[in-house]
Amino acid sequence: MVTLLGERGGLRAEALPQRRRRNSPLAAADEAPASGPIRPRRPGNAEQPRPAHPPSDLAAVKVLVVDDDTATLDYFSFALETCGAVVSVAMSARQALRIITEVAPDIILTDIAMPGEDGYWLLSEIRHHADGAVSGLPVVAATAYGRDHSRTRVLAAGFLDHLPKPVDPDVLCRAIATAVGR
């Protein structure tokens, strides 16, 4: 199950099926409060990541995916769901902090480079959170920085793992499974 919220907490219109956008009160989704989880519309199966041998290790693991790019959110969500995870998404670090106690994830997968507050800021806020269940969450970084952004720097900052984008779906599922001790 994927929960896709807009920056102000409302459903995002891009996540709704094409046929529901016209003449629908949900077309102004950012103004409406989230009424529950929705599934983003996905292109054909050929474009979706499918782990070759999906591990069952992620059954019922709650993952909060944080990225400012909707295509990346969709890609990660689909791959993780294929492996059995329950996925929620946030499109910014601030939004992730607002929904983290509501979602109660087992792990967070976050982009590092996002406009405004980045993944490092999010990690710092999580580690300094007053709720011990939040401050102790494992956080995995996913970044397109590549060679300019060293794995050593990411791990030294406190991330549990570093996944350079694009991430193979099998690698993603195994990394998340390892990070939650499965």
XYZ file of N, CA and C in Angstrom:
546
model
N 0.845 -1.155 0.000
C 0.000 0.000 0.000
C 0.895 1.222 0.000
N 0.603 2.213 -0.849
C 1.377 3.433 -0.938
C 0.506 4.598 -0.508
N 1.029 5.443 0.343
C 0.347 6.658 0.729
C 1.111 7.800 0.099
N 0.462 8.576 -0.753
C 1.132 9.669 -1.435
C 0.461 10.967 -1.024
N 1.203 11.811 -0.324
C 0.665 13.062 0.177
C 1.355 14.229 -0.489
N 0.628 15.306 -0.719
C 1.206 16.525 -1.256
C 1.970 17.260 -0.169
N 2.629 18.327 -0.516
C 3.459 19.083 0.417
C 2.669 19.587 1.618
N 1.387 19.925 1.427
C 0.583 20.415 2.538
C -0.288 19.321 3.133
N 0.040 18.059 2.851
C -0.681 16.964 3.470
C -1.818 16.409 2.634
N -2.250 17.100 1.569
C -3.359 16.608 0.752
C -2.888 15.586 -0.266
N -3.830 14.902 -0.870
C -3.481 13.957 -1.923
C -2.925 14.718 -3.101
N -2.016 14.123 -3.825
C -1.440 14.770 -4.992
C -2.241 14.387 -6.227
N -2.617 15.350 -7.033
C -3.431 15.091 -8.214
C -2.719 14.169 -9.191
N -1.394 14.255 -9.278
C -0.652 13.403 -10.201
C -0.789 11.929 -9.845
N -1.131 11.639 -8.610
C -1.218 10.255 -8.163
C -2.566 9.621 -8.490
N -3.521 10.452 -8.905
C -4.846 9.927 -9.177
C -4.934 9.381 -10.588
N -5.758 8.377 -10.803
C -5.940 7.869 -12.160
C -6.413 8.978 -13.075
N -5.992 8.960 -14.321
C -6.293 9.992 -15.296
C -7.793 10.282 -15.362
N -8.632 9.286 -15.369
C -10.065 9.476 -15.533
C -10.694 10.236 -14.368
N -10.060 10.294 -13.202
C -10.650 10.954 -12.041
C -10.224 12.407 -11.936
N -9.333 12.859 -12.790
C -8.842 14.223 -12.666
C -9.870 15.248 -13.122
N -10.642 14.947 -14.172
C -11.607 15.895 -14.697
C -12.861 15.933 -13.839
N -13.352 17.130 -13.604
C -14.625 17.321 -12.902
C -14.706 16.551 -11.590
N -13.626 16.464 -10.887
C -13.605 15.728 -9.631
C -13.147 16.651 -8.516
N -13.780 16.535 -7.356
C -13.306 17.351 -6.245
C -11.872 17.001 -5.863
N -11.398 15.822 -6.286
C -10.027 15.440 -5.973
C -9.032 16.120 -6.895
N -9.503 16.820 -7.935
C -8.588 17.508 -8.842
C -7.837 18.599 -8.098
N -8.463 19.192 -7.095
C -7.798 20.194 -6.272
C -7.250 19.497 -5.035
N -6.481 18.470 -5.267
C -6.066 17.565 -4.201
C -5.234 18.225 -3.117
N -4.424 19.204 -3.469
C -3.591 19.814 -2.438
C -4.424 20.578 -1.420
N -5.666 20.930 -1.771
C -6.519 21.648 -0.839
C -7.334 20.699 0.026
N -7.484 19.448 -0.413
C -8.293 18.485 0.335
C -7.420 17.717 1.309
N -7.926 17.422 2.487
C -7.141 16.623 3.421
C -7.041 15.186 2.927
N -5.973 14.530 3.295
C -5.791 13.137 2.898
C -6.879 12.304 3.548
N -7.573 11.513 2.739
C -8.647 10.698 3.279
C -8.228 9.244 3.412
N -6.985 8.969 3.166
C -6.504 7.600 3.281
C -5.504 7.303 2.190
N -5.000 6.100 2.207
C -3.981 5.741 1.240
C -4.560 5.616 -0.164
N -3.765 5.985 -1.147
C -4.129 5.792 -2.544
C -2.971 5.144 -3.259
N -3.246 4.542 -4.359
C -2.211 3.915 -5.162
C -1.954 4.800 -6.365
N -0.698 5.244 -6.551
C -0.391 6.067 -7.715
C -0.612 5.275 -9.002
N -1.014 5.975 -10.036
C -1.168 5.354 -11.344
C 0.221 4.998 -11.845
N 0.393 3.795 -12.319
C 1.691 3.343 -12.805
C 1.608 3.077 -14.296
N 2.695 3.403 -15.020
C 2.727 3.058 -16.440
C 2.778 1.539 -16.591
N 2.812 1.067 -17.802
C 2.835 -0.374 -18.084
C 3.933 -1.115 -17.352
N 3.749 -2.390 -17.179
C 4.679 -3.227 -16.418
C 6.101 -3.198 -16.950
N 6.279 -2.970 -18.240
C 7.624 -2.978 -18.816
C 8.500 -1.887 -18.206
N 7.869 -0.806 -17.716
C 8.643 0.308 -17.169
C 8.901 0.182 -15.685
N 8.291 -0.793 -15.032
C 8.422 -0.929 -13.594
C 9.558 -1.872 -13.215
N 10.254 -1.559 -12.134
C 11.312 -2.459 -11.673
C 10.684 -3.710 -11.090
N 11.169 -4.827 -11.454
C 10.693 -6.086 -10.896
C 11.899 -6.885 -10.443
N 12.022 -7.087 -9.138
C 13.123 -7.916 -8.683
C 13.034 -9.291 -9.331
N 14.166 -9.812 -9.776
C 14.201 -11.114 -10.436
C 13.712 -12.204 -9.494
N 14.159 -12.169 -8.281
C 13.756 -13.139 -7.263
C 13.393 -12.353 -6.009
N 12.156 -11.831 -5.962
C 11.814 -10.983 -4.824
C 11.967 -11.705 -3.492
N 12.756 -11.139 -2.592
C 12.898 -11.769 -1.281
C 11.621 -11.589 -0.474
N 11.281 -12.563 0.300
C 10.106 -12.441 1.160
C 10.492 -11.763 2.472
N 11.744 -11.379 2.588
C 12.253 -10.772 3.815
C 11.561 -9.470 4.200
N 10.876 -8.821 3.276
C 10.273 -7.529 3.585
C 8.786 -7.626 3.903
N 8.268 -8.823 4.097
C 6.848 -8.986 4.388
C 6.461 -8.131 5.589
N 5.536 -7.209 5.366
C 4.977 -6.318 6.384
C 5.956 -5.295 6.952
N 7.145 -5.140 6.383
C 8.075 -4.093 6.816
C 7.534 -2.758 6.292
N 7.397 -1.772 7.201
C 6.889 -0.457 6.822
C 8.066 0.446 6.467
N 8.069 0.892 5.208
C 9.150 1.731 4.695
C 8.589 3.104 4.342
N 9.227 4.154 4.847
C 8.906 5.516 4.440
C 9.957 5.929 3.420
N 9.519 6.199 2.183
C 10.424 6.616 1.113
C 10.280 8.121 0.950
N 11.408 8.836 0.972
C 11.413 10.293 0.877
C 12.222 10.699 -0.349
N 11.566 11.362 -1.288
C 12.246 11.828 -2.506
C 11.383 12.905 -3.127
N 12.001 13.902 -3.726
C 11.242 14.983 -4.345
C 10.823 14.647 -5.776
N 11.228 13.509 -6.298
C 10.911 13.111 -7.660
C 9.831 12.018 -7.653
N 8.683 12.290 -8.263
C 7.578 11.333 -8.232
C 7.917 10.038 -8.955
N 8.706 10.104 -10.020
C 9.076 8.878 -10.737
C 9.933 7.977 -9.842
N 10.819 8.580 -9.078
C 11.654 7.807 -8.158
C 10.806 7.209 -7.041
N 9.875 7.990 -6.511
C 8.974 7.470 -5.486
C 8.203 6.257 -6.017
N 7.721 6.371 -7.234
C 6.968 5.280 -7.844
C 7.850 4.048 -8.047
N 9.053 4.265 -8.529
C 10.003 3.173 -8.787
C 10.337 2.430 -7.491
N 10.751 3.179 -6.469
C 11.105 2.571 -5.191
C 9.892 1.885 -4.552
N 8.746 2.545 -4.590
C 7.538 1.980 -3.991
C 7.181 0.645 -4.624
N 7.169 0.610 -5.945
C 6.798 -0.620 -6.641
C 7.780 -1.742 -6.340
N 9.069 -1.442 -6.385
C 10.077 -2.469 -6.112
C 9.929 -3.009 -4.689
N 9.763 -2.125 -3.723
C 9.649 -2.551 -2.327
C 8.349 -3.310 -2.069
N 7.257 -2.868 -2.681
C 5.989 -3.585 -2.531
C 6.075 -4.988 -3.132
N 6.791 -5.118 -4.244
C 6.974 -6.424 -4.871
C 7.678 -7.375 -3.909
N 8.494 -6.828 -3.043
C 9.219 -7.629 -2.052
C 8.432 -7.780 -0.748
N 7.204 -7.267 -0.706
C 6.347 -7.464 0.454
C 6.246 -6.294 1.405
N 6.981 -5.212 1.162
C 6.967 -4.067 2.076
C 5.662 -3.283 1.967
N 5.346 -2.583 3.043
C 4.237 -1.628 3.070
C 4.903 -0.262 2.968
N 4.590 0.483 1.914
C 5.320 1.711 1.609
C 4.450 2.947 1.778
N 5.033 3.964 2.421
C 4.462 5.307 2.481
C 5.507 6.217 1.870
N 5.071 7.339 1.315
C 6.020 8.241 0.679
C 5.831 9.669 1.170
N 6.914 10.432 1.098
C 6.894 11.866 1.382
C 7.741 12.536 0.312
N 7.331 13.722 -0.105
C 8.035 14.413 -1.179
C 9.035 15.455 -0.683
N 9.235 15.528 0.627
C 10.242 16.438 1.167
C 10.640 15.940 2.555
N 11.772 16.427 3.014
C 12.236 16.062 4.352
C 11.281 16.597 5.415
N 10.796 17.814 5.231
C 9.853 18.396 6.197
C 8.561 17.586 6.258
N 8.054 17.171 5.107
C 6.843 16.374 5.087
C 7.077 15.037 5.785
N 8.230 14.441 5.563
C 8.557 13.171 6.218
C 8.502 13.337 7.732
N 9.062 14.427 8.255
C 9.031 14.662 9.698
C 7.606 14.853 10.213
N 6.762 15.497 9.404
C 5.378 15.719 9.836
C 4.593 14.415 9.923
N 4.879 13.451 9.051
C 4.058 12.237 9.013
C 4.709 11.026 9.673
N 5.928 11.168 10.116
C 6.688 10.006 10.605
C 6.003 9.297 11.780
N 5.438 10.039 12.710
C 4.795 9.372 13.847
C 3.467 8.743 13.436
N 2.799 9.325 12.457
C 1.544 8.758 11.939
C 1.800 7.468 11.171
N 2.833 7.464 10.363
C 3.159 6.316 9.512
C 3.826 5.202 10.325
N 4.612 5.552 11.325
C 5.355 4.615 12.177
C 6.154 3.604 11.350
N 7.093 4.109 10.521
C 7.866 3.192 9.679
C 8.867 2.374 10.480
N 9.279 1.252 9.898
C 10.354 0.442 10.465
C 11.702 0.943 9.977
N 11.688 1.643 8.829
C 12.913 2.133 8.196
C 12.561 3.287 7.269
N 13.536 4.153 7.040
C 13.359 5.278 6.125
C 14.400 5.159 5.013
N 13.947 5.323 3.781
C 14.820 5.392 2.607
C 14.674 6.804 2.076
N 15.755 7.582 2.096
C 15.652 8.976 1.697
C 16.696 9.365 0.658
N 16.275 10.248 -0.223
C 17.187 10.895 -1.152
C 18.041 11.858 -0.326
N 19.212 12.149 -0.801
C 20.045 13.127 -0.100
C 19.805 14.513 -0.671
N 19.853 14.638 -1.995
C 19.732 15.943 -2.643
C 18.273 16.259 -2.928
N 17.691 17.103 -2.069
C 16.320 17.569 -2.270
C 16.318 19.073 -2.071
N 15.415 19.776 -2.759
C 15.345 21.228 -2.545
C 14.926 21.532 -1.108
N 15.425 22.609 -0.581
C 15.142 22.936 0.821
C 15.995 22.059 1.709
N 15.360 21.409 2.657
C 16.099 20.534 3.564
C 16.432 19.232 2.838
N 17.660 18.789 3.022
C 18.113 17.589 2.318
C 18.090 16.361 3.233
N 18.602 15.263 2.729
C 18.623 14.024 3.490
C 19.476 14.104 4.745
N 20.551 14.872 4.722
C 21.379 15.046 5.917
C 20.594 15.772 7.012
N 19.848 16.798 6.617
C 19.012 17.523 7.565
C 17.972 16.583 8.172
N 17.324 15.777 7.323
C 16.318 14.837 7.797
C 16.923 13.856 8.800
N 18.088 13.307 8.484
C 18.752 12.373 9.391
C 19.037 13.041 10.741
N 19.538 14.260 10.707
C 19.838 14.983 11.946
C 18.565 15.206 12.773
N 17.486 15.600 12.129
C 16.220 15.829 12.833
C 15.689 14.527 13.436
N 15.828 13.438 12.709
C 15.383 12.137 13.224
C 16.211 11.750 14.443
N 17.530 11.877 14.366
C 18.410 11.491 15.475
C 18.189 12.340 16.720
N 17.703 13.570 16.543
C 17.462 14.462 17.678
C 15.988 14.513 18.074
N 15.179 13.643 17.527
C 13.746 13.616 17.815
C 13.520 13.186 19.265
N 12.531 13.778 19.908
C 12.243 13.470 21.313
C 11.703 12.055 21.508
N 11.032 11.524 20.503
C 10.476 10.170 20.586
C 11.579 9.158 20.260
N 11.909 8.326 21.220
C 12.972 7.335 21.035
C 12.710 6.363 19.901
N 11.428 6.058 19.635
C 11.093 5.164 18.524
C 11.458 5.801 17.192
N 11.395 7.125 17.113
C 11.751 7.841 15.888
C 13.264 8.026 15.808
N 13.868 8.454 16.896
C 15.306 8.770 16.868
C 16.178 7.545 16.591
N 15.672 6.362 16.854
C 16.451 5.152 16.616
C 16.170 4.458 15.300
N 15.330 5.063 14.450
C 14.996 4.436 13.173
C 16.215 4.284 12.262
N 16.334 3.143 11.582
C 17.396 3.029 10.583
C 17.046 3.901 9.374
N 18.043 4.608 8.852
C 17.841 5.485 7.699
C 18.878 5.115 6.642
N 18.382 4.843 5.441
C 19.237 4.484 4.304
C 19.186 5.628 3.300
N 20.335 6.005 2.763
C 20.420 7.084 1.785
C 20.429 6.519 0.371
N 19.710 7.189 -0.515
C 19.751 6.887 -1.943
C 20.124 8.193 -2.622
N 21.134 8.166 -3.466
C 21.583 9.408 -4.077
C 22.059 9.208 -5.502
N 21.857 10.239 -6.293
C 22.340 10.245 -7.671
C 23.661 11.012 -7.762
N 24.217 11.400 -6.618
C 25.465 12.156 -6.616
C 26.614 11.391 -7.269
N 26.615 10.092 -7.150
C 27.654 9.278 -7.779
C 29.023 9.474 -7.172
N 30.011 9.584 -8.038
C 31.409 9.628 -7.582
C 31.739 10.838 -6.730
N 31.047 11.945 -6.977
C 31.340 13.161 -6.227
C 30.888 13.076 -4.770
N 30.085 12.101 -4.479
C 29.530 11.988 -3.137
C 29.922 10.626 -2.579
N 30.892 10.613 -1.724
C 31.445 9.334 -1.296
C 30.568 8.582 -0.316
N 30.597 7.288 -0.459
C 29.894 6.391 0.450
C 30.392 6.612 1.881
N 31.674 6.855 2.022
C 32.272 7.069 3.330
C 31.640 8.269 4.025
N 31.416 9.349 3.282
C 30.805 10.555 3.864
C 29.379 10.270 4.329
N 28.624 9.521 3.519
C 27.237 9.201 3.857
C 27.182 8.345 5.125
N 28.020 7.324 5.181
C 28.027 6.439 6.346
C 28.531 7.165 7.588
N 29.517 8.042 7.417
C 30.046 8.808 8.551
C 28.988 9.749 9.124
N 28.070 10.201 8.284
C 27.003 11.089 8.748
C 25.976 10.341 9.605
N 25.959 9.005 9.505
C 25.033 8.232 10.323
C 24.001 7.427 9.559
N 24.048 7.499 8.228
C 23.147 6.662 7.450
C 23.605 5.216 7.588
N 22.660 4.305 7.598
C 22.975 2.894 7.752
C 23.573 2.305 6.483
N 23.158 2.823 5.329
C 23.659 2.337 4.047
C 23.541 3.451 3.033
N 24.224 3.277 1.910
C 24.246 4.243 0.824
C 23.972 3.500 -0.470
N 22.904 3.886 -1.179
C 22.555 3.258 -2.442
C 22.661 4.285 -3.561
N 23.637 4.124 -4.467
C 23.728 5.077 -5.579
C 22.623 4.805 -6.598
N 21.958 5.876 -7.043
C 20.911 5.764 -8.062
C 21.565 5.662 -9.435
N 20.975 4.949 -10.355
C 19.776 4.142 -10.229
C 20.072 2.868 -9.434
N 19.100 2.463 -8.629
C 19.254 1.289 -7.766
C 18.525 0.111 -8.394
N 19.231 -0.995 -8.546
C 18.621 -2.223 -9.028
C 17.580 -2.670 -8.002
N 16.382 -3.098 -8.434
C 15.340 -3.495 -7.480
C 15.777 -4.605 -6.521
N 16.551 -5.582 -6.999
C 17.041 -6.646 -6.122
C 17.968 -6.083 -5.048
N 18.851 -5.194 -5.459
C 19.795 -4.563 -4.521
C 19.016 -3.737 -3.490
N 18.010 -3.009 -3.955
C 17.198 -2.192 -3.053
C 16.515 -3.058 -1.996
N 15.859 -4.126 -2.426
C 15.150 -4.997 -1.471
C 16.105 -5.648 -0.495
N 17.252 -6.100 -0.985
C 18.238 -6.732 -0.082
C 18.805 -5.722 0.905
N 19.071 -4.522 0.449
C 19.621 -3.490 1.342
C 18.634 -3.143 2.449
N 17.372 -2.998 2.105
C 16.357 -2.680 3.114
C 16.183 -3.854 4.073
N 16.170 -5.075 3.535
C 16.045 -6.269 4.385
C 17.217 -6.359 5.366
N 18.416 -6.105 4.888
C 19.601 -6.136 5.751
C 19.522 -5.050 6.820
N 19.077 -3.868 6.405
C 19.017 -2.734 7.342
C 18.021 -2.965 8.479
N 16.968 -3.740 8.224
C 16.009 -4.020 9.290
C 16.272 -5.366 9.962
N 17.383 -5.986 9.624
C 17.811 -7.201 10.297
C 17.097 -8.464 9.846
N 16.729 -8.505 8.581
C 16.058 -9.715 8.062
C 16.917 -10.449 7.085
